[in-house]
Amino acid sequence: MKKIWQKRYNSLIINSYVGPWILKFILPEHLEKFQLIDDLALTLIAFNAGAELNINRLKKRIRSIVLIILMQTIVTVTLTTVVILLIKPFVEPFANQPIALIFGIGLIIGVISVAKSPSQTIAVIVETRSKGIMTDTVLGVTVLKDIVVIILFTLVINIVKSLTGTDTSLNISALVSLLVEIALSILSGAVYGYIIILYFRHIRQELLIFIVGIGFFITTLSHQFHLEFLLTCMVVGFVVENFSNYGNKFLEGVEKSSLPVYLVFFSIAGANLNLPILYSLWPIALVIVFSRLISIYLGTYSGARLAGDDPKICRLAWSGFIGQAGVSLGFAIIVSRQLPEIGNVVKNMIVAAIVINMIIGPIIFKWALQKSGETSAPTLRSSRKLKQVRDLKPKKV
């Protein structure tokens, strides 16, 4: 799993140089034709996130999980929004924008800052063979938080879209329409989930083709009827995992079909990066990352304290929520599409912060797991000793 994520990061970085702004091997008109791959990758990411939401596993730590998610969301969104408002005069595209719009952008970046990478968290836990209360809490918060973030992002992006239009107010009918869209997205996800369960019961042939095919089908239909396909696909994964015995098979099929799609997805994301603009935004990205680290620590600590958790969780659990990747990157792409005038700048700011979080997240989380005493992977020294023992050959008599 670790090698797979390294390939994705490499694709993101390498293709940023071959895109339209440096070597120009890939032109903007080429990138527009890959939107279907973007949507498929986001569909598989949402399938995966939904399938990780196992009710039986989550309910053991539900009080702690809910309080940590609540406090992380409140603290992170609030602090990030304040930071974006404070740096408004220093960011050229923001300087002349109305304060209401910048407030909305702060909310968007704040919500995306709450998101993290379930796959990255699982990769570190598997690599270190960690087990314990902190590991279970971090994993539970990680997988359950995705659905909260997707709903919040859907609400916030629609509010900000209303601020960029001619009507700068979000009227009641628009809000009701949005809530209906969310409800229909959840309902359609439940229906698609049941269809997938029927497939496993009666067909079970060509699983990878079926998953890719239904992913395209759900995405196309969701766009056609203006539904939120990320939420729909997450509900699909949740239904298959919790209302059938096929959750593991479904997750296995999603993971197998996702590798080539993710590599293309990260390659496209890299080619879309405007490196000259990105370079100028690094100081702002560092400010966003730093404020996110502070808010995640404060949110996790306060949530764990309210839940009456062990001091170890209060002090160290925050480290499991730093890494970002697929979902956050998908949000950044959606922002650039739906806010065309200022969306690209926001996307580049978010991607720059994601790159930093992708690098530091696993390192800090691995350190915290070792500090908590929940790892069972051999240390470097013991691994060397074990290798020396294995390399010993019996002497010939």
PDB file of C-alpha atoms in Angstrom, residues 162-340:
ATOM      1  CA  SER A 162     -24.629  32.088  -4.800  1.00  0.00           C
ATOM      2  CA  LEU A 163     -22.219  34.796  -3.605  1.00  0.00           C
ATOM      3  CA  THR A 164     -20.398  34.815  -6.964  1.00  0.00           C
ATOM      4  CA  GLY A 165     -23.631  35.264  -8.939  1.00  0.00           C
ATOM      5  CA  THR A 166     -25.767  38.301  -9.493  1.00  0.00           C
ATOM      6  CA  ASP A 167     -27.874  37.501  -6.441  1.00  0.00           C
ATOM      7  CA  THR A 168     -25.565  37.675  -3.427  1.00  0.00           C
ATOM      8  CA  SER A 169     -28.053  36.131  -1.040  1.00  0.00           C
ATOM      9  CA  LEU A 170     -28.931  32.488  -0.566  1.00  0.00           C
ATOM     10  CA  ASN A 171     -32.739  32.481  -0.530  1.00  0.00           C
ATOM     11  CA  ILE A 172     -34.916  29.928   1.256  1.00  0.00           C
ATOM     12  CA  SER A 173     -36.031  28.171  -1.946  1.00  0.00           C
ATOM     13  CA  ALA A 174     -32.401  27.632  -2.989  1.00  0.00           C
ATOM     14  CA  LEU A 175     -31.598  26.185   0.433  1.00  0.00           C
ATOM     15  CA  VAL A 176     -34.627  23.861   0.298  1.00  0.00           C
ATOM     16  CA  SER A 177     -33.611  22.789  -3.215  1.00  0.00           C
ATOM     17  CA  LEU A 178     -30.119  21.998  -1.948  1.00  0.00           C
ATOM     18  CA  LEU A 179     -31.471  19.913   0.948  1.00  0.00           C
ATOM     19  CA  VAL A 180     -33.714  18.019  -1.501  1.00  0.00           C
ATOM     20  CA  GLU A 181     -30.672  17.311  -3.695  1.00  0.00           C
ATOM     21  CA  ILE A 182     -28.782  15.928  -0.690  1.00  0.00           C
ATOM     22  CA  ALA A 183     -31.768  13.768   0.344  1.00  0.00           C
ATOM     23  CA  LEU A 184     -32.190  12.418  -3.202  1.00  0.00           C
ATOM     24  CA  SER A 185     -28.442  11.759  -3.410  1.00  0.00           C
ATOM     25  CA  ILE A 186     -28.629   9.652  -0.234  1.00  0.00           C
ATOM     26  CA  LEU A 187     -31.754   7.828  -1.448  1.00  0.00           C
ATOM     27  CA  SER A 188     -30.270   7.068  -4.874  1.00  0.00           C
ATOM     28  CA  GLY A 189     -27.088   5.830  -3.173  1.00  0.00           C
ATOM     29  CA  ALA A 190     -29.174   3.364  -1.151  1.00  0.00           C
ATOM     30  CA  VAL A 191     -30.869   2.121  -4.354  1.00  0.00           C
ATOM     31  CA  TYR A 192     -27.544   1.686  -6.189  1.00  0.00           C
ATOM     32  CA  GLY A 193     -26.128  -0.078  -3.131  1.00  0.00           C
ATOM     33  CA  TYR A 194     -28.998  -2.583  -3.219  1.00  0.00           C
ATOM     34  CA  ILE A 195     -28.393  -3.145  -6.955  1.00  0.00           C
ATOM     35  CA  ILE A 196     -24.746  -3.974  -6.192  1.00  0.00           C
ATOM     36  CA  ILE A 197     -25.849  -6.403  -3.451  1.00  0.00           C
ATOM     37  CA  LEU A 198     -28.123  -8.138  -6.006  1.00  0.00           C
ATOM     38  CA  TYR A 199     -25.155  -8.332  -8.393  1.00  0.00           C
ATOM     39  CA  PHE A 200     -23.067 -10.138  -5.759  1.00  0.00           C
ATOM     40  CA  ARG A 201     -25.929 -12.521  -4.974  1.00  0.00           C
ATOM     41  CA  HIS A 202     -26.800 -13.548  -8.512  1.00  0.00           C
ATOM     42  CA  ILE A 203     -23.989 -12.678 -10.959  1.00  0.00           C
ATOM     43  CA  ARG A 204     -20.487 -12.251  -9.435  1.00  0.00           C
ATOM     44  CA  GLN A 205     -18.814 -12.150 -12.864  1.00  0.00           C
ATOM     45  CA  GLU A 206     -16.319  -9.554 -14.185  1.00  0.00           C
ATOM     46  CA  LEU A 207     -16.270  -7.611 -10.908  1.00  0.00           C
ATOM     47  CA  LEU A 208     -13.763  -4.951 -12.006  1.00  0.00           C
ATOM     48  CA  ILE A 209     -15.681  -4.167 -15.202  1.00  0.00           C
ATOM     49  CA  PHE A 210     -18.928  -4.009 -13.223  1.00  0.00           C
ATOM     50  CA  ILE A 211     -17.519  -1.576 -10.636  1.00  0.00           C
ATOM     51  CA  VAL A 212     -16.058   0.746 -13.283  1.00  0.00           C
ATOM     52  CA  GLY A 213     -19.276   0.519 -15.310  1.00  0.00           C
ATOM     53  CA  ILE A 214     -21.609   1.311 -12.428  1.00  0.00           C
ATOM     54  CA  GLY A 215     -19.229   4.100 -11.378  1.00  0.00           C
ATOM     55  CA  PHE A 216     -19.639   5.737 -14.801  1.00  0.00           C
ATOM     56  CA  PHE A 217     -23.398   5.104 -14.688  1.00  0.00           C
ATOM     57  CA  ILE A 218     -23.847   6.725 -11.257  1.00  0.00           C
ATOM     58  CA  THR A 219     -21.682   9.722 -12.187  1.00  0.00           C
ATOM     59  CA  THR A 220     -23.512  10.338 -15.479  1.00  0.00           C
ATOM     60  CA  LEU A 221     -26.968  10.034 -13.928  1.00  0.00           C
ATOM     61  CA  SER A 222     -25.996  12.230 -10.963  1.00  0.00           C
ATOM     62  CA  HIS A 223     -24.805  15.008 -13.289  1.00  0.00           C
ATOM     63  CA  GLN A 224     -27.967  14.623 -15.368  1.00  0.00           C
ATOM     64  CA  PHE A 225     -30.276  15.092 -12.364  1.00  0.00           C
ATOM     65  CA  HIS A 226     -27.995  17.549 -10.476  1.00  0.00           C
ATOM     66  CA  LEU A 227     -27.297  15.151  -7.595  1.00  0.00           C
ATOM     67  CA  GLU A 228     -24.148  15.105  -5.460  1.00  0.00           C
ATOM     68  CA  PHE A 229     -22.377  12.025  -6.828  1.00  0.00           C
ATOM     69  CA  LEU A 230     -19.714  11.968  -4.089  1.00  0.00           C
ATOM     70  CA  LEU A 231     -22.398  11.625  -1.415  1.00  0.00           C
ATOM     71  CA  THR A 232     -24.310   9.093  -3.532  1.00  0.00           C
ATOM     72  CA  CYS A 233     -21.241   6.895  -4.001  1.00  0.00           C
ATOM     73  CA  MET A 234     -20.342   7.095  -0.324  1.00  0.00           C
ATOM     74  CA  VAL A 235     -23.836   5.860   0.593  1.00  0.00           C
ATOM     75  CA  VAL A 236     -23.385   3.028  -1.935  1.00  0.00           C
ATOM     76  CA  GLY A 237     -20.264   1.818  -0.121  1.00  0.00           C
ATOM     77  CA  PHE A 238     -21.958   2.211   3.281  1.00  0.00           C
ATOM     78  CA  VAL A 239     -25.014   0.150   2.223  1.00  0.00           C
ATOM     79  CA  VAL A 240     -22.964  -2.693   0.722  1.00  0.00           C
ATOM     80  CA  GLU A 241     -20.706  -2.843   3.809  1.00  0.00           C
ATOM     81  CA  ASN A 242     -23.422  -2.763   6.478  1.00  0.00           C
ATOM     82  CA  PHE A 243     -26.457  -4.414   4.874  1.00  0.00           C
ATOM     83  CA  SER A 244     -24.832  -7.407   3.186  1.00  0.00           C
ATOM     84  CA  ASN A 245     -21.999  -9.893   3.579  1.00  0.00           C
ATOM     85  CA  TYR A 246     -20.241  -8.589   0.467  1.00  0.00           C
ATOM     86  CA  GLY A 247     -18.473  -5.546   1.927  1.00  0.00           C
ATOM     87  CA  ASN A 248     -14.987  -7.073   1.786  1.00  0.00           C
ATOM     88  CA  LYS A 249     -15.469  -8.333  -1.787  1.00  0.00           C
ATOM     89  CA  PHE A 250     -16.781  -4.950  -2.893  1.00  0.00           C
ATOM     90  CA  LEU A 251     -13.886  -3.115  -1.228  1.00  0.00           C
ATOM     91  CA  GLU A 252     -11.394  -5.535  -2.766  1.00  0.00           C
ATOM     92  CA  GLY A 253     -12.877  -4.948  -6.221  1.00  0.00           C
ATOM     93  CA  VAL A 254     -12.808  -1.157  -5.753  1.00  0.00           C
ATOM     94  CA  GLU A 255      -9.154  -1.237  -4.660  1.00  0.00           C
ATOM     95  CA  LYS A 256      -8.113  -3.446  -7.593  1.00  0.00           C
ATOM     96  CA  SER A 257      -9.895  -1.315 -10.174  1.00  0.00           C
ATOM     97  CA  SER A 258      -8.726   1.947  -8.605  1.00  0.00           C
ATOM     98  CA  LEU A 259      -4.946   1.594  -9.036  1.00  0.00           C
ATOM     99  CA  PRO A 260      -4.713   2.486 -12.768  1.00  0.00           C
ATOM    100  CA  VAL A 261      -7.504   5.061 -12.415  1.00  0.00           C
ATOM    101  CA  TYR A 262      -5.798   6.760  -9.446  1.00  0.00           C
ATOM    102  CA  LEU A 263      -2.466   6.904 -11.273  1.00  0.00           C
ATOM    103  CA  VAL A 264      -4.154   8.684 -14.200  1.00  0.00           C
ATOM    104  CA  PHE A 265      -6.128  10.885 -11.764  1.00  0.00           C
ATOM    105  CA  PHE A 266      -2.998  12.029  -9.917  1.00  0.00           C
ATOM    106  CA  SER A 267      -1.195  12.495 -13.249  1.00  0.00           C
ATOM    107  CA  ILE A 268      -3.996  14.750 -14.514  1.00  0.00           C
ATOM    108  CA  ALA A 269      -4.020  16.635 -11.211  1.00  0.00           C
ATOM    109  CA  GLY A 270      -0.270  17.167 -11.534  1.00  0.00           C
ATOM    110  CA  ALA A 271      -0.554  18.365 -15.131  1.00  0.00           C
ATOM    111  CA  ASN A 272      -3.286  20.798 -14.038  1.00  0.00           C
ATOM    112  CA  LEU A 273      -0.989  22.461 -11.506  1.00  0.00           C
ATOM    113  CA  ASN A 274       0.043  25.947 -12.547  1.00  0.00           C
ATOM    114  CA  LEU A 275       3.565  25.796 -11.087  1.00  0.00           C
ATOM    115  CA  PRO A 276       4.414  29.520 -11.470  1.00  0.00           C
ATOM    116  CA  ILE A 277       1.261  30.455  -9.521  1.00  0.00           C
ATOM    117  CA  LEU A 278       1.815  27.556  -7.118  1.00  0.00           C
ATOM    118  CA  TYR A 279       5.332  28.787  -6.387  1.00  0.00           C
ATOM    119  CA  SER A 280       4.009  32.228  -5.483  1.00  0.00           C
ATOM    120  CA  LEU A 281       1.389  30.660  -3.193  1.00  0.00           C
ATOM    121  CA  TRP A 282       3.765  28.518  -1.086  1.00  0.00           C
ATOM    122  CA  PRO A 283       3.981  31.059   1.771  1.00  0.00           C
ATOM    123  CA  ILE A 284       0.170  31.161   1.955  1.00  0.00           C
ATOM    124  CA  ALA A 285       0.016  27.346   1.780  1.00  0.00           C
ATOM    125  CA  LEU A 286       2.435  27.143   4.718  1.00  0.00           C
ATOM    126  CA  VAL A 287       0.201  29.505   6.723  1.00  0.00           C
ATOM    127  CA  ILE A 288      -2.827  27.296   5.931  1.00  0.00           C
ATOM    128  CA  VAL A 289      -0.906  24.133   6.915  1.00  0.00           C
ATOM    129  CA  PHE A 290       0.320  25.681  10.172  1.00  0.00           C
ATOM    130  CA  SER A 291      -3.154  26.925  11.158  1.00  0.00           C
ATOM    131  CA  ARG A 292      -4.579  23.497  10.244  1.00  0.00           C
ATOM    132  CA  LEU A 293      -2.071  21.724  12.505  1.00  0.00           C
ATOM    133  CA  ILE A 294      -2.995  23.998  15.413  1.00  0.00           C
ATOM    134  CA  SER A 295      -6.742  23.622  14.849  1.00  0.00           C
ATOM    135  CA  ILE A 296      -6.545  19.815  14.475  1.00  0.00           C
ATOM    136  CA  TYR A 297      -4.587  19.576  17.726  1.00  0.00           C
ATOM    137  CA  LEU A 298      -7.002  21.855  19.619  1.00  0.00           C
ATOM    138  CA  GLY A 299     -10.093  20.172  18.146  1.00  0.00           C
ATOM    139  CA  THR A 300      -8.870  16.638  18.844  1.00  0.00           C
ATOM    140  CA  TYR A 301      -7.637  17.477  22.351  1.00  0.00           C
ATOM    141  CA  SER A 302     -10.877  19.211  23.367  1.00  0.00           C
ATOM    142  CA  GLY A 303     -13.069  16.485  21.821  1.00  0.00           C
ATOM    143  CA  ALA A 304     -11.125  13.701  23.540  1.00  0.00           C
ATOM    144  CA  ARG A 305     -11.233  15.551  26.874  1.00  0.00           C
ATOM    145  CA  LEU A 306     -15.010  16.026  26.598  1.00  0.00           C
ATOM    146  CA  ALA A 307     -15.363  12.293  25.888  1.00  0.00           C
ATOM    147  CA  GLY A 308     -13.260  11.453  28.956  1.00  0.00           C
ATOM    148  CA  ASP A 309     -10.620   9.656  26.891  1.00  0.00           C
ATOM    149  CA  ASP A 310      -7.230   8.472  28.049  1.00  0.00           C
ATOM    150  CA  PRO A 311      -4.619  11.304  28.245  1.00  0.00           C
ATOM    151  CA  LYS A 312      -2.626   9.435  25.597  1.00  0.00           C
ATOM    152  CA  ILE A 313      -5.439   9.983  23.078  1.00  0.00           C
ATOM    153  CA  CYS A 314      -5.784  13.641  24.085  1.00  0.00           C
ATOM    154  CA  ARG A 315      -2.068  14.271  23.493  1.00  0.00           C
ATOM    155  CA  LEU A 316      -1.311  12.088  20.458  1.00  0.00           C
ATOM    156  CA  ALA A 317      -4.463  11.269  18.462  1.00  0.00           C
ATOM    157  CA  TRP A 318      -4.322  14.580  16.514  1.00  0.00           C
ATOM    158  CA  SER A 319      -1.328  13.214  14.574  1.00  0.00           C
ATOM    159  CA  GLY A 320      -3.593  10.762  12.751  1.00  0.00           C
ATOM    160  CA  PHE A 321      -5.560  13.532  11.023  1.00  0.00           C
ATOM    161  CA  ILE A 322      -2.817  15.431   9.177  1.00  0.00           C
ATOM    162  CA  GLY A 323      -2.368  13.531   5.903  1.00  0.00           C
ATOM    163  CA  GLN A 324      -4.539  14.466   2.936  1.00  0.00           C
ATOM    164  CA  ALA A 325      -4.905  13.077  -0.576  1.00  0.00           C
ATOM    165  CA  GLY A 326      -7.772  11.799  -2.747  1.00  0.00           C
ATOM    166  CA  VAL A 327     -10.903  13.372  -1.230  1.00  0.00           C
ATOM    167  CA  SER A 328      -9.216  16.732  -0.568  1.00  0.00           C
ATOM    168  CA  LEU A 329      -7.724  16.812  -4.060  1.00  0.00           C
ATOM    169  CA  GLY A 330     -11.140  15.975  -5.496  1.00  0.00           C
ATOM    170  CA  PHE A 331     -12.669  18.892  -3.596  1.00  0.00           C
ATOM    171  CA  ALA A 332      -9.970  21.197  -4.982  1.00  0.00           C
ATOM    172  CA  ILE A 333     -10.830  20.139  -8.538  1.00  0.00           C
ATOM    173  CA  ILE A 334     -14.557  20.691  -7.910  1.00  0.00           C
ATOM    174  CA  VAL A 335     -13.811  24.198  -6.549  1.00  0.00           C
ATOM    175  CA  SER A 336     -11.898  25.100  -9.736  1.00  0.00           C
ATOM    176  CA  ARG A 337     -14.813  23.895 -11.880  1.00  0.00           C
ATOM    177  CA  GLN A 338     -17.650  25.530  -9.962  1.00  0.00           C
ATOM    178  CA  LEU A 339     -15.951  28.860  -9.164  1.00  0.00           C
ATOM    179  CA  PRO A 340     -14.335  29.633 -12.543  1.00  0.00           C
TER     180      PRO A 340
END
